């Protein structure tokens, strides 16, 4: 995760406001299918588990 993204998340969380989840993270647009069968699924409704 880019350091700018982490700083943005931290600052906006301190303000107590809703904020964009993908700030400063590059996006890729595709006209074709993308195989996601082995991708980790993130459930934003569940707190992360830190090992």
PDB file of N, CA, C and O in Angstrom:
ATOM      1  N   UNK A   1       0.857  -1.165   0.000  1.00  0.00           N
ATOM      2  CA  UNK A   1       0.000   0.000   0.000  1.00  0.00           C
ATOM      3  C   UNK A   1       0.909   1.236   0.000  1.00  0.00           C
ATOM      4  O   UNK A   1       1.836   1.323   0.798  1.00  0.00           O
ATOM      5  N   UNK A   2       0.635   2.179  -0.887  1.00  0.00           N
ATOM      6  CA  UNK A   2       1.444   3.405  -0.911  1.00  0.00           C
ATOM      7  C   UNK A   2       1.368   4.161   0.426  1.00  0.00           C
ATOM      8  O   UNK A   2       0.324   4.190   1.075  1.00  0.00           O
ATOM      9  N   UNK A   3       2.476   4.754   0.832  1.00  0.00           N
ATOM     10  CA  UNK A   3       2.502   5.514   2.091  1.00  0.00           C
ATOM     11  C   UNK A   3       1.511   6.673   2.072  1.00  0.00           C
ATOM     12  O   UNK A   3       0.925   7.009   3.099  1.00  0.00           O
ATOM     13  N   UNK A   4       1.301   7.280   0.898  1.00  0.00           N
ATOM     14  CA  UNK A   4       0.316   8.362   0.788  1.00  0.00           C
ATOM     15  C   UNK A   4      -1.084   7.867   1.124  1.00  0.00           C
ATOM     16  O   UNK A   4      -1.873   8.574   1.738  1.00  0.00           O
ATOM     17  N   UNK A   5      -1.391   6.633   0.721  1.00  0.00           N
ATOM     18  CA  UNK A   5      -2.703   6.048   1.013  1.00  0.00           C
ATOM     19  C   UNK A   5      -2.868   5.848   2.505  1.00  0.00           C
ATOM     20  O   UNK A   5      -3.902   6.195   3.088  1.00  0.00           O
ATOM     21  N   UNK A   6      -1.860   5.290   3.148  1.00  0.00           N
ATOM     22  CA  UNK A   6      -1.920   5.061   4.592  1.00  0.00           C
ATOM     23  C   UNK A   6      -2.077   6.377   5.346  1.00  0.00           C
ATOM     24  O   UNK A   6      -2.890   6.478   6.271  1.00  0.00           O
ATOM     25  N   UNK A   7      -1.347   7.393   4.944  1.00  0.00           N
ATOM     26  CA  UNK A   7      -1.458   8.706   5.587  1.00  0.00           C
ATOM     27  C   UNK A   7      -2.861   9.277   5.390  1.00  0.00           C
ATOM     28  O   UNK A   7      -3.446   9.848   6.326  1.00  0.00           O
ATOM     29  N   UNK A   8      -3.411   9.138   4.202  1.00  0.00           N
ATOM     30  CA  UNK A   8      -4.765   9.613   3.902  1.00  0.00           C
ATOM     31  C   UNK A   8      -5.791   8.894   4.775  1.00  0.00           C
ATOM     32  O   UNK A   8      -6.648   9.525   5.385  1.00  0.00           O
ATOM     33  N   UNK A   9      -5.702   7.559   4.841  1.00  0.00           N
ATOM     34  CA  UNK A   9      -6.627   6.787   5.683  1.00  0.00           C
ATOM     35  C   UNK A   9      -6.557   7.248   7.130  1.00  0.00           C
ATOM     36  O   UNK A   9      -7.570   7.450   7.792  1.00  0.00           O
ATOM     37  N   UNK A  10      -5.348   7.399   7.641  1.00  0.00           N
ATOM     38  CA  UNK A  10      -5.147   7.794   9.037  1.00  0.00           C
ATOM     39  C   UNK A  10      -5.757   9.158   9.311  1.00  0.00           C
ATOM     40  O   UNK A  10      -6.480   9.345  10.296  1.00  0.00           O
ATOM     41  N   UNK A  11      -5.494  10.106   8.438  1.00  0.00           N
ATOM     42  CA  UNK A  11      -5.991  11.475   8.633  1.00  0.00           C
ATOM     43  C   UNK A  11      -7.516  11.545   8.537  1.00  0.00           C
ATOM     44  O   UNK A  11      -8.165  12.172   9.374  1.00  0.00           O
ATOM     45  N   UNK A  12      -8.085  10.892   7.551  1.00  0.00           N
ATOM     46  CA  UNK A  12      -9.534  10.936   7.388  1.00  0.00           C
ATOM     47  C   UNK A  12     -10.246  10.186   8.519  1.00  0.00           C
ATOM     48  O   UNK A  12     -11.298  10.605   8.982  1.00  0.00           O
ATOM     49  N   UNK A  13      -9.641   9.109   8.999  1.00  0.00           N
ATOM     50  CA  UNK A  13     -10.219   8.371  10.129  1.00  0.00           C
ATOM     51  C   UNK A  13     -10.236   9.251  11.377  1.00  0.00           C
ATOM     52  O   UNK A  13     -11.220   9.259  12.127  1.00  0.00           O
ATOM     53  N   UNK A  14      -9.168  10.011  11.594  1.00  0.00           N
ATOM     54  CA  UNK A  14      -9.117  10.932  12.742  1.00  0.00           C
ATOM     55  C   UNK A  14     -10.237  11.962  12.658  1.00  0.00           C
ATOM     56  O   UNK A  14     -10.786  12.365  13.681  1.00  0.00           O
ATOM     57  N   UNK A  15     -10.564  12.387  11.444  1.00  0.00           N
ATOM     58  CA  UNK A  15     -11.637  13.373  11.248  1.00  0.00           C
ATOM     59  C   UNK A  15     -13.012  12.762  11.466  1.00  0.00           C
ATOM     60  O   UNK A  15     -13.990  13.482  11.651  1.00  0.00           O
ATOM     61  N   UNK A  16     -13.105  11.425  11.397  1.00  0.00           N
ATOM     62  CA  UNK A  16     -14.386  10.747  11.584  1.00  0.00           C
ATOM     63  C   UNK A  16     -15.315  10.862  10.392  1.00  0.00           C
ATOM     64  O   UNK A  16     -16.526  10.795  10.545  1.00  0.00           O
ATOM     65  N   UNK A  17     -14.733  11.013   9.212  1.00  0.00           N
ATOM     66  CA  UNK A  17     -15.554  11.148   8.009  1.00  0.00           C
ATOM     67  C   UNK A  17     -15.406   9.914   7.123  1.00  0.00           C
ATOM     68  O   UNK A  17     -14.450   9.140   7.246  1.00  0.00           O
ATOM     69  N   UNK A  18     -16.369   9.721   6.215  1.00  0.00           N
ATOM     70  CA  UNK A  18     -16.246   8.668   5.211  1.00  0.00           C
ATOM     71  C   UNK A  18     -15.186   9.087   4.210  1.00  0.00           C
ATOM     72  O   UNK A  18     -15.058  10.272   3.887  1.00  0.00           O
ATOM     73  N   UNK A  19     -14.441   8.115   3.702  1.00  0.00           N
ATOM     74  CA  UNK A  19     -13.382   8.456   2.762  1.00  0.00           C
ATOM     75  C   UNK A  19     -13.236   7.366   1.713  1.00  0.00           C
ATOM     76  O   UNK A  19     -13.711   6.246   1.896  1.00  0.00           O
ATOM     77  N   UNK A  20     -12.584   7.710   0.626  1.00  0.00           N
ATOM     78  CA  UNK A  20     -12.385   6.770  -0.473  1.00  0.00           C
ATOM     79  C   UNK A  20     -11.434   5.652  -0.091  1.00  0.00           C
ATOM     80  O   UNK A  20     -10.420   5.879   0.552  1.00  0.00           O
ATOM     81  N   UNK A  21     -11.757   4.440  -0.496  1.00  0.00           N
ATOM     82  CA  UNK A  21     -10.953   3.275  -0.112  1.00  0.00           C
ATOM     83  C   UNK A  21      -9.714   3.078  -0.991  1.00  0.00           C
ATOM     84  O   UNK A  21      -8.825   2.339  -0.637  1.00  0.00           O
ATOM     85  N   UNK A  22      -9.647   3.717  -2.136  1.00  0.00           N
ATOM     86  CA  UNK A  22      -8.549   3.440  -3.055  1.00  0.00           C
ATOM     87  C   UNK A  22      -7.772   4.692  -3.440  1.00  0.00           C
ATOM     88  O   UNK A  22      -7.252   4.793  -4.548  1.00  0.00           O
ATOM     89  N   UNK A  23      -7.660   5.627  -2.504  1.00  0.00           N
ATOM     90  CA  UNK A  23      -6.921   6.859  -2.773  1.00  0.00           C
ATOM     91  C   UNK A  23      -5.445   6.539  -3.037  1.00  0.00           C
ATOM     92  O   UNK A  23      -4.843   5.756  -2.308  1.00  0.00           O
ATOM     93  N   UNK A  24      -4.893   7.128  -4.074  1.00  0.00           N
ATOM     94  CA  UNK A  24      -3.478   7.002  -4.441  1.00  0.00           C
ATOM     95  C   UNK A  24      -3.078   5.583  -4.859  1.00  0.00           C
ATOM     96  O   UNK A  24      -1.898   5.257  -4.925  1.00  0.00           O
ATOM     97  N   UNK A  25      -4.054   4.718  -5.118  1.00  0.00           N
ATOM     98  CA  UNK A  25      -3.776   3.359  -5.578  1.00  0.00           C
ATOM     99  C   UNK A  25      -4.156   3.284  -7.056  1.00  0.00           C
ATOM    100  O   UNK A  25      -5.296   3.581  -7.407  1.00  0.00           O
ATOM    101  N   UNK A  26      -3.213   2.896  -7.920  1.00  0.00           N
ATOM    102  CA  UNK A  26      -3.512   2.836  -9.354  1.00  0.00           C
ATOM    103  C   UNK A  26      -4.663   1.862  -9.662  1.00  0.00           C
ATOM    104  O   UNK A  26      -4.808   0.836  -9.008  1.00  0.00           O
ATOM    105  N   UNK A  27      -5.465   2.224 -10.646  1.00  0.00           N
ATOM    106  CA  UNK A  27      -6.579   1.392 -11.079  1.00  0.00           C
ATOM    107  C   UNK A  27      -6.278   0.870 -12.484  1.00  0.00           C
ATOM    108  O   UNK A  27      -5.610   1.540 -13.268  1.00  0.00           O
ATOM    109  N   UNK A  28      -6.784  -0.309 -12.775  1.00  0.00           N
ATOM    110  CA  UNK A  28      -6.622  -0.895 -14.102  1.00  0.00           C
ATOM    111  C   UNK A  28      -8.008  -1.184 -14.666  1.00  0.00           C
ATOM    112  O   UNK A  28      -8.830  -1.816 -13.997  1.00  0.00           O
ATOM    113  N   UNK A  29      -8.264  -0.719 -15.867  1.00  0.00           N
ATOM    114  CA  UNK A  29      -9.521  -1.002 -16.555  1.00  0.00           C
ATOM    115  C   UNK A  29      -9.233  -2.038 -17.632  1.00  0.00           C
ATOM    116  O   UNK A  29      -8.220  -1.968 -18.319  1.00  0.00           O
ATOM    117  N   UNK A  30     -10.121  -3.012 -17.767  1.00  0.00           N
ATOM    118  CA  UNK A  30      -9.905  -4.070 -18.730  1.00  0.00           C
ATOM    119  C   UNK A  30     -11.167  -4.299 -19.559  1.00  0.00           C
ATOM    120  O   UNK A  30     -12.269  -4.312 -19.022  1.00  0.00           O
ATOM    121  N   UNK A  31     -10.988  -4.517 -20.855  1.00  0.00           N
ATOM    122  CA  UNK A  31     -12.115  -4.854 -21.716  1.00  0.00           C
ATOM    123  C   UNK A  31     -12.401  -6.352 -21.690  1.00  0.00           C
ATOM    124  O   UNK A  31     -13.449  -6.792 -22.116  1.00  0.00           O
ATOM    125  N   UNK A  32     -11.460  -7.124 -21.176  1.00  0.00           N
ATOM    126  CA  UNK A  32     -11.614  -8.580 -21.169  1.00  0.00           C
ATOM    127  C   UNK A  32     -11.872  -9.119 -19.772  1.00  0.00           C
ATOM    128  O   UNK A  32     -11.984  -8.382 -18.798  1.00  0.00           O
ATOM    129  N   UNK A  33     -11.960 -10.434 -19.687  1.00  0.00           N
ATOM    130  CA  UNK A  33     -12.159 -11.102 -18.403  1.00  0.00           C
ATOM    131  C   UNK A  33     -10.837 -11.191 -17.645  1.00  0.00           C
ATOM    132  O   UNK A  33      -9.779 -11.321 -18.257  1.00  0.00           O
ATOM    133  N   UNK A  34     -10.919 -11.167 -16.332  1.00  0.00           N
ATOM    134  CA  UNK A  34      -9.746 -11.320 -15.484  1.00  0.00           C
ATOM    135  C   UNK A  34     -10.006 -12.501 -14.557  1.00  0.00           C
ATOM    136  O   UNK A  34     -11.034 -12.545 -13.876  1.00  0.00           O
ATOM    137  N   UNK A  35      -9.074 -13.447 -14.530  1.00  0.00           N
ATOM    138  CA  UNK A  35      -9.209 -14.635 -13.687  1.00  0.00           C
ATOM    139  C   UNK A  35      -8.947 -14.242 -12.232  1.00  0.00           C
ATOM    140  O   UNK A  35      -7.854 -13.793 -11.887  1.00  0.00           O
ATOM    141  N   UNK A  36      -9.940 -14.403 -11.380  1.00  0.00           N
ATOM    142  CA  UNK A  36      -9.825 -14.034  -9.967  1.00  0.00           C
ATOM    143  C   UNK A  36     -10.033 -15.227  -9.043  1.00  0.00           C
ATOM    144  O   UNK A  36     -10.262 -15.051  -7.850  1.00  0.00           O
ATOM    145  N   UNK A  37      -9.889 -16.434  -9.553  1.00  0.00           N
ATOM    146  CA  UNK A  37     -10.190 -17.621  -8.750  1.00  0.00           C
ATOM    147  C   UNK A  37      -9.272 -17.768  -7.543  1.00  0.00           C
ATOM    148  O   UNK A  37      -9.668 -18.326  -6.537  1.00  0.00           O
ATOM    149  N   UNK A  38      -8.041 -17.282  -7.593  1.00  0.00           N
ATOM    150  CA  UNK A  38      -7.104 -17.414  -6.478  1.00  0.00           C
ATOM    151  C   UNK A  38      -6.877 -16.100  -5.723  1.00  0.00           C
ATOM    152  O   UNK A  38      -5.903 -15.959  -4.984  1.00  0.00           O
ATOM    153  N   UNK A  39      -7.771 -15.144  -5.888  1.00  0.00           N
ATOM    154  CA  UNK A  39      -7.640 -13.840  -5.245  1.00  0.00           C
ATOM    155  C   UNK A  39      -8.238 -13.885  -3.841  1.00  0.00           C
ATOM    156  O   UNK A  39      -9.271 -14.507  -3.616  1.00  0.00           O
ATOM    157  N   UNK A  40      -7.555 -13.255  -2.891  1.00  0.00           N
ATOM    158  CA  UNK A  40      -8.100 -13.159  -1.535  1.00  0.00           C
ATOM    159  C   UNK A  40      -9.317 -12.241  -1.541  1.00  0.00           C
ATOM    160  O   UNK A  40      -9.299 -11.176  -2.155  1.00  0.00           O
ATOM    161  N   UNK A  41     -10.364 -12.647  -0.847  1.00  0.00           N
ATOM    162  CA  UNK A  41     -11.595 -11.863  -0.758  1.00  0.00           C
ATOM    163  C   UNK A  41     -11.545 -11.019   0.514  1.00  0.00           C
ATOM    164  O   UNK A  41     -11.247 -11.533   1.593  1.00  0.00           O
ATOM    165  N   UNK A  42     -11.821  -9.733   0.363  1.00  0.00           N
ATOM    166  CA  UNK A  42     -11.857  -8.825   1.508  1.00  0.00           C
ATOM    167  C   UNK A  42     -13.309  -8.511   1.816  1.00  0.00           C
ATOM    168  O   UNK A  42     -14.043  -8.034   0.967  1.00  0.00           O
ATOM    169  N   UNK A  43     -13.722  -8.783   3.045  1.00  0.00           N
ATOM    170  CA  UNK A  43     -15.062  -8.446   3.496  1.00  0.00           C
ATOM    171  C   UNK A  43     -14.947  -7.198   4.359  1.00  0.00           C
ATOM    172  O   UNK A  43     -14.441  -7.248   5.486  1.00  0.00           O
ATOM    173  N   UNK A  44     -15.382  -6.061   3.840  1.00  0.00           N
ATOM    174  CA  UNK A  44     -15.226  -4.780   4.528  1.00  0.00           C
ATOM    175  C   UNK A  44     -16.096  -4.702   5.780  1.00  0.00           C
ATOM    176  O   UNK A  44     -15.942  -3.790   6.590  1.00  0.00           O
ATOM    177  N   UNK A  45     -17.002  -5.647   5.983  1.00  0.00           N
ATOM    178  CA  UNK A  45     -17.879  -5.646   7.158  1.00  0.00           C
ATOM    179  C   UNK A  45     -17.245  -6.373   8.347  1.00  0.00           C
ATOM    180  O   UNK A  45     -17.803  -6.359   9.443  1.00  0.00           O
ATOM    181  N   UNK A  46     -16.112  -7.020   8.135  1.00  0.00           N
ATOM    182  CA  UNK A  46     -15.456  -7.792   9.175  1.00  0.00           C
ATOM    183  C   UNK A  46     -14.105  -7.154   9.505  1.00  0.00           C
ATOM    184  O   UNK A  46     -13.333  -6.836   8.587  1.00  0.00           O
ATOM    185  N   UNK A  47     -13.827  -6.976  10.790  1.00  0.00           N
ATOM    186  CA  UNK A  47     -12.541  -6.405  11.200  1.00  0.00           C
ATOM    187  C   UNK A  47     -11.403  -7.328  10.772  1.00  0.00           C
ATOM    188  O   UNK A  47     -11.541  -8.553  10.832  1.00  0.00           O
ATOM    189  N   UNK A  48     -10.270  -6.763  10.358  1.00  0.00           N
ATOM    190  CA  UNK A  48      -9.153  -7.599   9.924  1.00  0.00           C
ATOM    191  C   UNK A  48      -8.557  -8.392  11.087  1.00  0.00           C
ATOM    192  O   UNK A  48      -8.578  -7.943  12.233  1.00  0.00           O
ATOM    193  N   UNK A  49      -8.048  -9.558  10.758  1.00  0.00           N
ATOM    194  CA  UNK A  49      -7.374 -10.398  11.747  1.00  0.00           C
ATOM    195  C   UNK A  49      -5.887 -10.277  11.507  1.00  0.00           C
ATOM    196  O   UNK A  49      -5.403 -10.542  10.409  1.00  0.00           O
ATOM    197  N   UNK A  50      -5.140  -9.822  12.499  1.00  0.00           N
ATOM    198  CA  UNK A  50      -3.695  -9.655  12.365  1.00  0.00           C
ATOM    199  C   UNK A  50      -2.989 -10.844  12.992  1.00  0.00           C
ATOM    200  O   UNK A  50      -3.248 -11.194  14.136  1.00  0.00           O
ATOM    201  N   UNK A  51      -2.111 -11.462  12.231  1.00  0.00           N
ATOM    202  CA  UNK A  51      -1.396 -12.642  12.724  1.00  0.00           C
ATOM    203  C   UNK A  51      -0.173 -12.248  13.516  1.00  0.00           C
ATOM    204  O   UNK A  51       0.374 -11.217  13.422  1.00  0.00           O
TER     205      UNK A  51
END
